[in-house]
C-alpha cells in the first residue's frame, strides 16, 4: 500500500454498507478520561490499528500493508511504521463531512452554549477497538483461550453478520472476522421480583416510574458491546418527559429487573433475531439505494433487541405536591431505548432519598464505577471488569456519554438545523447493585466537559 493518507479509525459502512464516510483522529485529540474510547486509548499510549472506509479493493490494499508489517523485511516494516506514525498526526475525513447521509442516525443532546439549546451527534465506534479486543491476539481472544485464573469467566459473544456474505466490502478487519463478534454482557434474568417494601409519600422531588415493560428495546450498546445497561436511554427518556411536563429533571436512577435478548444461541455465540420493515428501506434517492448492487439483500447492518422490565426514578429540580398529568399521557405512548412501553406501574412521588429504593420492586440499581477505569490500559480494564468473578460485585459496561471526533458545525441534513458533530461512545464500567442493599451514588447527572457529553454517578 503506497498511500496511507486515507486510512481511518471510524467507518459509516458498519451502519450501512452503501455509505462510505470515514474519519481518522489525530494524536492531538487524545482524551484523558476514565472511559474506553479511541481517544482515551491514544491518551494511554495505545497504537490503534486503522482501516479503510472504501470497498473491497481498498480493503485488499490494507491487507497487503498489514501482511508486509507482519511478514515483510525489516526495511519494509520500518517504512510502514513510520508512515502510520506520520498519518496519526493528521486528522482526516473521507467523504467531505459537509452533509450527513440520512442513513446515519443522529442524537440530540442539550447544550446551553448552543444557539438552539441543542447539538446533534452521530455515534460511530472505532474499528481499532474491535481489532485490539477480538483479533487473534486480542485481549478478549487471549482471555477466553486461557481461563487459567480460578475466578476467570468466559466472555460471551454475540454474532452480528456485518457485511453479510461479503465482509471484505466493509474493510480489512471485517474480512478477517474481527468486527462480527461483539461482547454479550450478562444482565438480570429474574422476571418477577419481590414487590415494593414501602409506599411512596405521594409528594416530593423524586418521580417514580415503576415496572416499565418494554418490547423490542435496542440493546446494541455500541459496535463492541451488546446488552449494556441502558442508562443513556433512561436519561434520554427523562429529557423527553421534562419537555412534556415542564419540570426540570436533574438526575436519573435506573433499576433493572429483567432482560430477555431476542435470538438464539448457536455454536457458542448468541444469534440475535433480525427485523426488517419498509420503514428502514427506500428506493433510489440522492443517497442511492438501500439494496446492495444487483441483489435483493439489504445494505442495512444488523441490530439487537430485547424485551425488558425496568424501573426509573427521576430527581426533579423542586418538590411537587401532586403528579403532573403529562406523566401518564407520556407513558401511554412512550418509548424506552427505542422499544415500545407496553405496560407500567402507577407513577408516584417520594420525598426521602434514604428510603427511595424501598418504594421500587426489588431489582438491580445501576451504579457508576468509573474508579475502575481511573488509570492503566482502558482495554485491559474492561476485560478485567467483565472477565472475572468479583466478590459481591456484578460489573458490566455501557455507554455513559459521547465524545466528538469532528468539530461541531453546520452540516446539511443535521436535525432541525442544530450544530452537528460525529462522535464516539464513551464506554464506562458500571455495577449492578441489589436494591435490598443500601446502595450509594445511584443517581446519574449529565454535564459537558469541553467537547464530551458525560453521564456521571454522583454522591448521595
Coordinates of C-alpha atoms in Angstrom, one line a residue:
X1 CA 0.0 0.0 0.0
X2 CA 1.6 3.2 -1.2
X3 CA -0.9 5.8 0.0
X4 CA -1.6 5.8 3.7
X5 CA -3.4 9.2 3.7
X6 CA -7.0 7.7 3.6
X7 CA -6.6 5.2 6.5
X8 CA -9.4 5.9 9.0
X9 CA -10.5 5.0 12.6
X10 CA -14.2 5.2 12.0
X11 CA -16.3 4.0 9.1
X12 CA -20.0 4.5 8.4
X13 CA -20.1 1.2 6.5
X14 CA -20.9 -0.6 9.8
X15 CA -24.2 1.3 9.8
X16 CA -24.9 0.9 6.1
X17 CA -22.6 -0.7 3.6
X18 CA -23.7 1.7 0.9
X19 CA -22.3 4.6 2.9
X20 CA -18.6 5.3 2.6
X21 CA -17.8 8.0 5.2
X22 CA -14.7 7.7 7.3
X23 CA -12.8 9.6 10.0
X24 CA -9.3 9.5 11.3
X25 CA -8.5 11.2 14.5
X26 CA -5.0 12.6 15.3
X27 CA -2.8 12.0 18.3
X28 CA -3.5 15.6 19.5
X29 CA -7.2 14.6 20.1
X30 CA -6.1 12.2 22.9
X31 CA -8.6 12.4 25.8
X32 CA -7.7 11.7 29.5
X33 CA -10.9 10.4 31.0
X34 CA -11.8 7.2 32.9
X35 CA -13.6 5.6 29.9
X36 CA -12.8 3.4 27.0
X37 CA -12.8 5.0 23.5
X38 CA -10.4 5.6 20.7
X39 CA -9.4 9.0 22.1
X40 CA -8.7 7.6 25.6
X41 CA -6.7 4.8 24.1
X42 CA -4.5 7.4 22.4
X43 CA -4.0 9.1 25.7
X44 CA -2.9 5.8 27.3
X45 CA -0.3 5.4 24.6
X46 CA -2.1 2.6 22.7
X47 CA -1.5 2.3 19.0
X48 CA -4.9 2.0 17.3
X49 CA -5.0 -0.1 14.1
X50 CA -6.6 1.8 11.1
X51 CA -8.6 0.5 8.2
X52 CA -10.3 1.8 5.1
X53 CA -13.8 3.3 4.6
X54 CA -13.7 2.2 1.0
X55 CA -14.8 -1.1 -0.5
X56 CA -13.2 -4.5 -1.3
X57 CA -10.4 -3.0 -3.5
X58 CA -9.2 -0.7 -0.8
X59 CA -9.5 -3.5 1.8
X60 CA -7.2 -5.5 -0.3
X61 CA -4.6 -2.8 -0.2
X62 CA -4.8 -2.5 3.6
X63 CA -4.5 -6.3 3.8
X64 CA -1.2 -6.1 1.8
X65 CA 0.0 -3.4 4.2
X66 CA -0.6 -5.4 7.3
X67 CA 0.8 -8.5 5.8
X68 CA 4.0 -6.6 5.0
X69 CA 4.0 -5.2 8.5
X70 CA 3.9 -8.7 9.9
X71 CA 6.0 -10.7 7.4
X72 CA 7.9 -8.2 5.4
X73 CA 11.6 -7.2 5.6
X74 CA 12.9 -5.0 8.4
X75 CA 13.1 -2.1 5.9
X76 CA 9.5 -2.6 4.8
X77 CA 8.3 -2.8 8.4
X78 CA 10.2 0.3 9.5
X79 CA 8.8 2.2 6.5
X80 CA 5.2 1.2 7.2
X81 CA 5.5 2.0 10.9
X82 CA 6.9 5.4 10.0
X83 CA 4.1 6.2 7.7
X84 CA 1.5 5.1 10.2
X85 CA 3.0 7.4 12.8
X86 CA 3.0 10.2 10.3
X87 CA -0.6 9.9 9.3
X88 CA -1.6 9.5 13.0
X89 CA -0.6 13.2 13.4
X90 CA -3.0 14.3 10.7
X91 CA -6.8 14.2 11.1
X92 CA -8.7 13.2 8.1
X93 CA -12.4 13.0 6.9
X94 CA -13.2 10.8 3.9
X95 CA -16.4 11.9 2.1
X96 CA -16.2 15.6 2.9
X97 CA -18.3 15.7 6.0
X98 CA -20.3 18.7 4.8
X99 CA -23.6 16.8 4.8
X100 CA -25.0 13.8 6.7
X101 CA -26.2 10.7 4.9
X102 CA -29.7 10.1 6.1
X103 CA -28.8 6.5 6.8
X104 CA -26.7 7.8 9.7
X105 CA -28.6 8.3 12.9
X106 CA -28.4 11.4 15.0
X107 CA -28.9 12.0 18.7
X108 CA -29.9 15.4 20.2
X109 CA -28.1 16.5 23.3
X110 CA -28.9 19.6 25.3
X111 CA -26.1 22.2 25.2
X112 CA -26.7 25.5 26.9
X113 CA -24.0 27.3 24.9
X114 CA -25.5 26.3 21.6
X115 CA -27.8 29.0 20.0
X116 CA -30.6 26.4 19.6
X117 CA -30.1 24.9 23.0
X118 CA -29.2 21.5 21.4
X119 CA -26.4 19.9 19.4
X120 CA -26.7 16.8 17.2
X121 CA -24.2 13.9 17.3
X122 CA -23.9 10.8 15.1
X123 CA -22.2 8.0 17.0
X124 CA -19.5 5.8 15.4
X125 CA -17.4 3.2 17.2
X126 CA -13.6 2.9 16.4
X127 CA -12.6 -0.1 14.2
X128 CA -9.3 -0.3 16.1
X129 CA -11.1 -1.2 19.4
X130 CA -12.6 -4.3 17.8
X131 CA -9.2 -5.3 16.3
X132 CA -7.4 -4.9 19.7
X133 CA -10.1 -6.9 21.6
X134 CA -11.2 -9.6 19.1
X135 CA -8.3 -10.2 16.8
X136 CA -6.2 -13.4 17.0
X137 CA -4.0 -11.8 19.6
X138 CA -6.7 -9.5 21.0
X139 CA -7.4 -9.2 24.7
X140 CA -10.8 -11.0 24.7
X141 CA -9.5 -13.7 22.4
X142 CA -6.5 -14.4 24.7
X143 CA -8.6 -14.2 27.8
X144 CA -11.1 -16.8 26.5
X145 CA -8.3 -19.1 25.3
X146 CA -6.6 -19.3 28.7
X147 CA -9.1 -19.0 31.6
X148 CA -6.3 -20.2 34.0
X149 CA -7.3 -18.0 36.9
X150 CA -9.8 -19.6 39.3
X151 CA -12.1 -16.5 39.1
X152 CA -11.8 -16.2 35.3
X153 CA -15.1 -16.2 33.4
X154 CA -15.5 -16.8 29.7
X155 CA -16.5 -13.6 28.0
X156 CA -19.6 -14.4 25.9
X157 CA -20.0 -13.2 22.4
X158 CA -22.8 -12.3 20.0
X159 CA -22.7 -12.7 16.2
X160 CA -23.6 -9.8 14.0
X161 CA -23.2 -10.5 10.3
X162 CA -21.6 -7.2 9.4
X163 CA -21.1 -7.3 5.6
X164 CA -23.2 -10.5 5.1
X165 CA -21.5 -12.8 2.6
X166 CA -19.1 -10.1 1.6
X167 CA -17.5 -8.8 4.8
X168 CA -14.4 -7.6 2.8
X169 CA -16.7 -4.8 1.5
X170 CA -16.5 -3.2 4.9
X171 CA -12.7 -3.3 5.3
X172 CA -9.7 -5.4 6.2
X173 CA -10.7 -6.2 9.8
X174 CA -14.2 -7.1 8.8
X175 CA -12.8 -9.5 6.2
X176 CA -10.8 -11.2 9.0
X177 CA -13.9 -11.5 11.2
X178 CA -12.8 -9.2 13.9
X179 CA -15.9 -7.0 13.8
X180 CA -18.7 -9.6 13.8
X181 CA -18.5 -10.9 17.3
X182 CA -19.1 -8.2 20.0
X183 CA -19.2 -8.9 23.7
X184 CA -22.5 -10.1 25.1
X185 CA -22.9 -8.8 28.6
X186 CA -24.9 -10.6 31.3
X187 CA -27.9 -8.9 32.9
X188 CA -30.7 -9.6 35.5
X189 CA -32.8 -12.5 34.3
X190 CA -35.4 -12.9 37.1
X191 CA -38.7 -11.8 35.6
X192 CA -40.7 -11.4 38.7
X193 CA -39.1 -9.9 41.8
X194 CA -40.2 -9.0 45.3
X195 CA -42.8 -6.2 45.5
X196 CA -42.2 -2.8 47.0
X197 CA -41.4 -2.6 50.7
X198 CA -42.7 0.9 51.3
X199 CA -45.4 3.1 49.9
X200 CA -44.3 6.3 48.3
X201 CA -45.1 9.6 50.1
X202 CA -47.0 10.9 47.1
X203 CA -45.1 14.2 47.2
X204 CA -41.6 15.3 46.9
X205 CA -38.9 15.8 44.2
X206 CA -38.5 12.1 43.2
X207 CA -40.7 10.9 40.4
X208 CA -41.0 7.1 40.4
X209 CA -41.9 5.2 37.2
X210 CA -42.0 1.5 38.3
X211 CA -42.3 -1.7 36.3
X212 CA -41.9 -0.4 32.7
X213 CA -42.3 -3.4 30.5
X214 CA -40.6 -2.6 27.2
X215 CA -40.9 -4.6 24.0
X216 CA -38.1 -4.8 21.4
X217 CA -35.7 -2.3 23.0
X218 CA -32.4 -1.7 21.4
X219 CA -29.5 -3.4 23.2
X220 CA -26.8 -3.0 20.7
X221 CA -24.9 -0.7 23.0
X222 CA -22.2 0.0 20.5
X223 CA -20.1 -1.9 18.0
X224 CA -18.2 -3.9 20.6
X225 CA -20.9 -4.3 23.3
X226 CA -24.3 -5.9 23.4
X227 CA -26.7 -5.6 26.4
X228 CA -25.1 -2.9 28.4
X229 CA -27.4 -1.3 31.0
X230 CA -29.4 1.4 29.1
X231 CA -28.6 4.3 31.3
X232 CA -28.3 6.7 28.3
X233 CA -31.8 5.6 27.3
X234 CA -33.2 6.3 30.8
X235 CA -31.6 9.8 30.7
X236 CA -33.0 10.4 27.2
X237 CA -36.5 9.4 28.1
X238 CA -36.2 11.8 31.1
X239 CA -35.3 14.7 28.9
X240 CA -38.3 14.0 26.7
X241 CA -40.5 13.8 29.7
X242 CA -39.1 17.0 31.1
X243 CA -40.2 18.8 28.0
X244 CA -43.7 17.4 28.3
X245 CA -44.4 18.2 31.9
X246 CA -42.4 21.4 32.2
X247 CA -40.4 20.3 35.2
X248 CA -36.6 20.2 35.1
X249 CA -35.1 16.8 35.7
X250 CA -31.7 16.9 37.4
X251 CA -30.8 13.2 37.8
X252 CA -31.8 9.7 36.8
X253 CA -31.8 6.4 38.6
X254 CA -32.2 3.1 36.7
X255 CA -33.2 -0.2 38.2
X256 CA -33.1 -3.4 36.0
X257 CA -35.5 -6.2 36.8
X258 CA -35.4 -8.4 33.7
X259 CA -33.8 -8.5 30.2
X260 CA -34.6 -11.1 27.6
X261 CA -32.4 -10.7 24.5
X262 CA -34.3 -11.8 21.4
X263 CA -32.4 -14.5 19.5
X264 CA -30.9 -18.0 19.7
X265 CA -27.6 -19.4 20.8
X266 CA -25.7 -21.4 18.2
X267 CA -22.1 -22.6 18.0
X268 CA -21.2 -20.8 21.2
X269 CA -22.5 -17.4 20.2
X270 CA -25.7 -15.5 20.6
X271 CA -27.5 -15.1 17.2
X272 CA -29.9 -12.1 17.6
X273 CA -33.2 -12.1 15.8
X274 CA -33.3 -9.5 12.9
X275 CA -36.3 -7.5 12.0
X276 CA -37.0 -6.0 8.6
X277 CA -39.6 -3.4 7.7
X278 CA -40.4 -0.9 5.0
X279 CA -39.6 2.0 7.3
X280 CA -36.0 1.1 7.1
X281 CA -35.7 0.9 3.3
X282 CA -36.2 3.2 0.4
X283 CA -35.7 3.1 -3.4
X284 CA -33.3 5.2 -5.5
X285 CA -32.6 8.5 -3.9
X286 CA -29.9 11.1 -3.6
X287 CA -28.2 8.7 -1.2
X288 CA -28.5 5.7 -3.6
X289 CA -30.5 2.6 -2.8
X290 CA -30.6 0.6 0.4
X291 CA -30.3 -2.6 -1.6
X292 CA -26.8 -4.0 -2.4
X293 CA -25.9 -3.9 -6.0
X294 CA -27.9 -6.4 -8.2
X295 CA -29.4 -8.3 -5.3
X296 CA -32.5 -8.4 -3.0
X297 CA -30.3 -8.1 0.1
X298 CA -30.4 -5.0 2.3
X299 CA -27.3 -2.9 2.9
X300 CA -28.5 -2.1 6.4
X301 CA -26.4 -3.7 9.1
X302 CA -27.8 -5.9 11.9
X303 CA -29.2 -4.8 15.3
X304 CA -30.0 -6.5 18.6
X305 CA -33.3 -6.2 20.5
X306 CA -34.7 -7.4 23.8
X307 CA -37.8 -7.4 26.0
X308 CA -37.1 -5.9 29.4
X309 CA -38.6 -4.7 32.6
X310 CA -37.1 -1.6 34.3
X311 CA -38.0 1.0 36.9
X312 CA -36.8 4.6 36.5
X313 CA -36.6 7.4 39.1
X314 CA -36.1 11.0 38.1
X315 CA -34.8 13.7 40.5
X316 CA -36.7 16.9 39.9
X317 CA -35.5 20.4 40.4
X318 CA -38.1 21.1 43.1
X319 CA -40.7 19.4 45.2
X320 CA -44.2 18.6 43.8
X321 CA -47.4 18.1 45.8
X322 CA -49.1 16.1 43.0
X323 CA -48.2 14.1 40.0
X324 CA -48.2 16.1 36.7
X325 CA -50.9 14.9 34.3
X326 CA -48.4 14.7 31.5
X327 CA -46.6 11.8 33.1
X328 CA -49.2 9.1 32.4
X329 CA -50.0 10.6 29.0
X330 CA -46.3 10.3 28.1
X331 CA -46.0 6.7 29.2
X332 CA -49.2 5.7 27.3
X333 CA -47.4 6.2 24.0
X334 CA -43.8 6.4 25.2
X335 CA -40.7 4.5 24.2
X336 CA -37.6 3.4 26.1
X337 CA -34.4 2.6 24.2
X338 CA -36.4 2.5 21.0
X339 CA -38.8 -0.1 22.4
X340 CA -42.5 0.3 23.0
X341 CA -43.6 0.6 26.6
X342 CA -46.4 -1.9 26.8
X343 CA -47.4 -1.5 30.4
X344 CA -46.2 0.2 33.6
X345 CA -46.9 0.5 37.3
X346 CA -48.6 3.5 38.9
X347 CA -46.3 6.6 38.7
X348 CA -45.8 8.3 42.0
X349 CA -43.7 10.8 44.0
X350 CA -41.5 10.4 47.1
X351 CA -39.6 12.9 49.3
X352 CA -36.9 10.8 51.0
X353 CA -33.8 9.6 49.2
X354 CA -32.8 7.3 52.0
X355 CA -36.0 5.2 51.6
X356 CA -36.4 5.8 47.8
X357 CA -35.3 2.3 46.7
X358 CA -37.7 0.7 49.1
X359 CA -40.5 2.2 47.0
X360 CA -39.5 0.1 44.0
X361 CA -39.8 -3.6 43.1
X362 CA -36.6 -5.4 44.1
X363 CA -34.1 -5.3 41.3
X364 CA -30.6 -4.1 40.4
X365 CA -29.8 -0.4 40.5
X366 CA -27.0 0.8 38.2
X367 CA -24.1 2.4 39.9
X368 CA -21.2 4.3 38.3
X369 CA -17.8 2.5 38.7
X370 CA -15.5 4.8 36.7
X371 CA -13.0 4.4 39.5
X372 CA -12.1 1.1 37.8
X373 CA -11.0 3.0 34.7
X374 CA -9.1 5.7 36.5
X375 CA -5.6 4.5 35.4
X376 CA -3.9 2.0 33.2
X377 CA -4.9 0.5 29.9
X378 CA -8.7 1.1 29.3
X379 CA -9.0 -2.1 27.2
X380 CA -7.4 -4.2 29.9
X381 CA -9.6 -2.5 32.5
X382 CA -12.7 -3.6 30.5
X383 CA -11.6 -7.2 30.2
X384 CA -10.7 -7.3 33.9
X385 CA -14.1 -6.0 34.9
X386 CA -16.3 -8.3 32.9
X387 CA -13.9 -11.3 32.5
X388 CA -13.5 -12.2 36.2
X389 CA -15.7 -13.1 39.1
X390 CA -15.6 -10.3 41.7
X391 CA -16.6 -10.8 45.3
X392 CA -20.1 -9.3 45.9
X393 CA -19.9 -7.3 42.7
X394 CA -21.7 -7.7 39.4
X395 CA -19.8 -5.5 37.0
X396 CA -20.8 -4.6 33.5
X397 CA -20.1 -1.9 30.9
X398 CA -22.2 0.6 28.9
X399 CA -22.2 3.9 27.0
X400 CA -22.2 6.7 29.5
X401 CA -21.5 9.6 27.1
X402 CA -20.2 10.7 23.7
X403 CA -17.0 12.5 22.7
X404 CA -16.8 14.5 19.5
X405 CA -14.4 13.2 16.8
X406 CA -15.1 16.2 14.5
X407 CA -15.7 19.8 15.2
X408 CA -19.3 20.9 15.8
X409 CA -20.6 22.8 12.8
X410 CA -23.4 23.4 10.3
X411 CA -23.9 20.4 8.1
X412 CA -26.5 19.6 5.5
X413 CA -29.1 17.1 6.8
X414 CA -28.5 17.9 10.5
X415 CA -31.6 17.6 12.6
X416 CA -33.6 20.8 12.8
X417 CA -30.5 22.8 11.8
X418 CA -28.6 22.2 15.0
X419 CA -24.8 22.2 15.1
X420 CA -23.6 18.7 14.4
X421 CA -20.6 16.5 15.1
X422 CA -19.6 12.9 14.6
X423 CA -18.9 11.4 18.0
X424 CA -17.7 8.1 19.6
X425 CA -19.4 6.5 22.6
X426 CA -17.5 6.6 25.9
X427 CA -17.7 3.2 27.5
X428 CA -17.7 3.1 31.3
X429 CA -17.7 0.4 33.9
X430 CA -20.9 0.1 36.0
X431 CA -22.2 -2.2 38.7
X432 CA -25.5 -3.9 39.3
X433 CA -26.3 -3.4 43.0
X434 CA -29.3 -5.2 44.6
X435 CA -31.8 -2.7 45.8
X436 CA -32.1 -4.6 49.1
X437 CA -28.6 -3.4 49.8
X438 CA -28.1 0.2 50.9
X439 CA -26.7 1.4 47.6
X440 CA -25.0 4.8 47.4
X441 CA -24.4 7.2 44.4
X442 CA -27.1 5.7 42.3
X443 CA -28.3 8.9 40.7
X444 CA -26.7 9.9 37.4
X445 CA -26.3 13.5 36.3
X446 CA -25.2 15.0 32.9
X447 CA -22.6 17.5 32.2
X448 CA -20.3 18.7 29.3
X449 CA -16.6 18.6 29.6
X450 CA -15.2 20.5 26.6
X451 CA -16.5 18.5 23.6
X452 CA -17.5 15.4 25.6
X453 CA -21.0 14.8 27.0
X454 CA -20.9 12.7 30.2
X455 CA -23.3 10.9 32.5
X456 CA -21.8 10.5 35.9
X457 CA -22.9 8.9 39.1
X458 CA -22.9 11.5 41.9
X459 CA -22.6 11.3 45.6
X460 CA -25.8 10.9 47.6

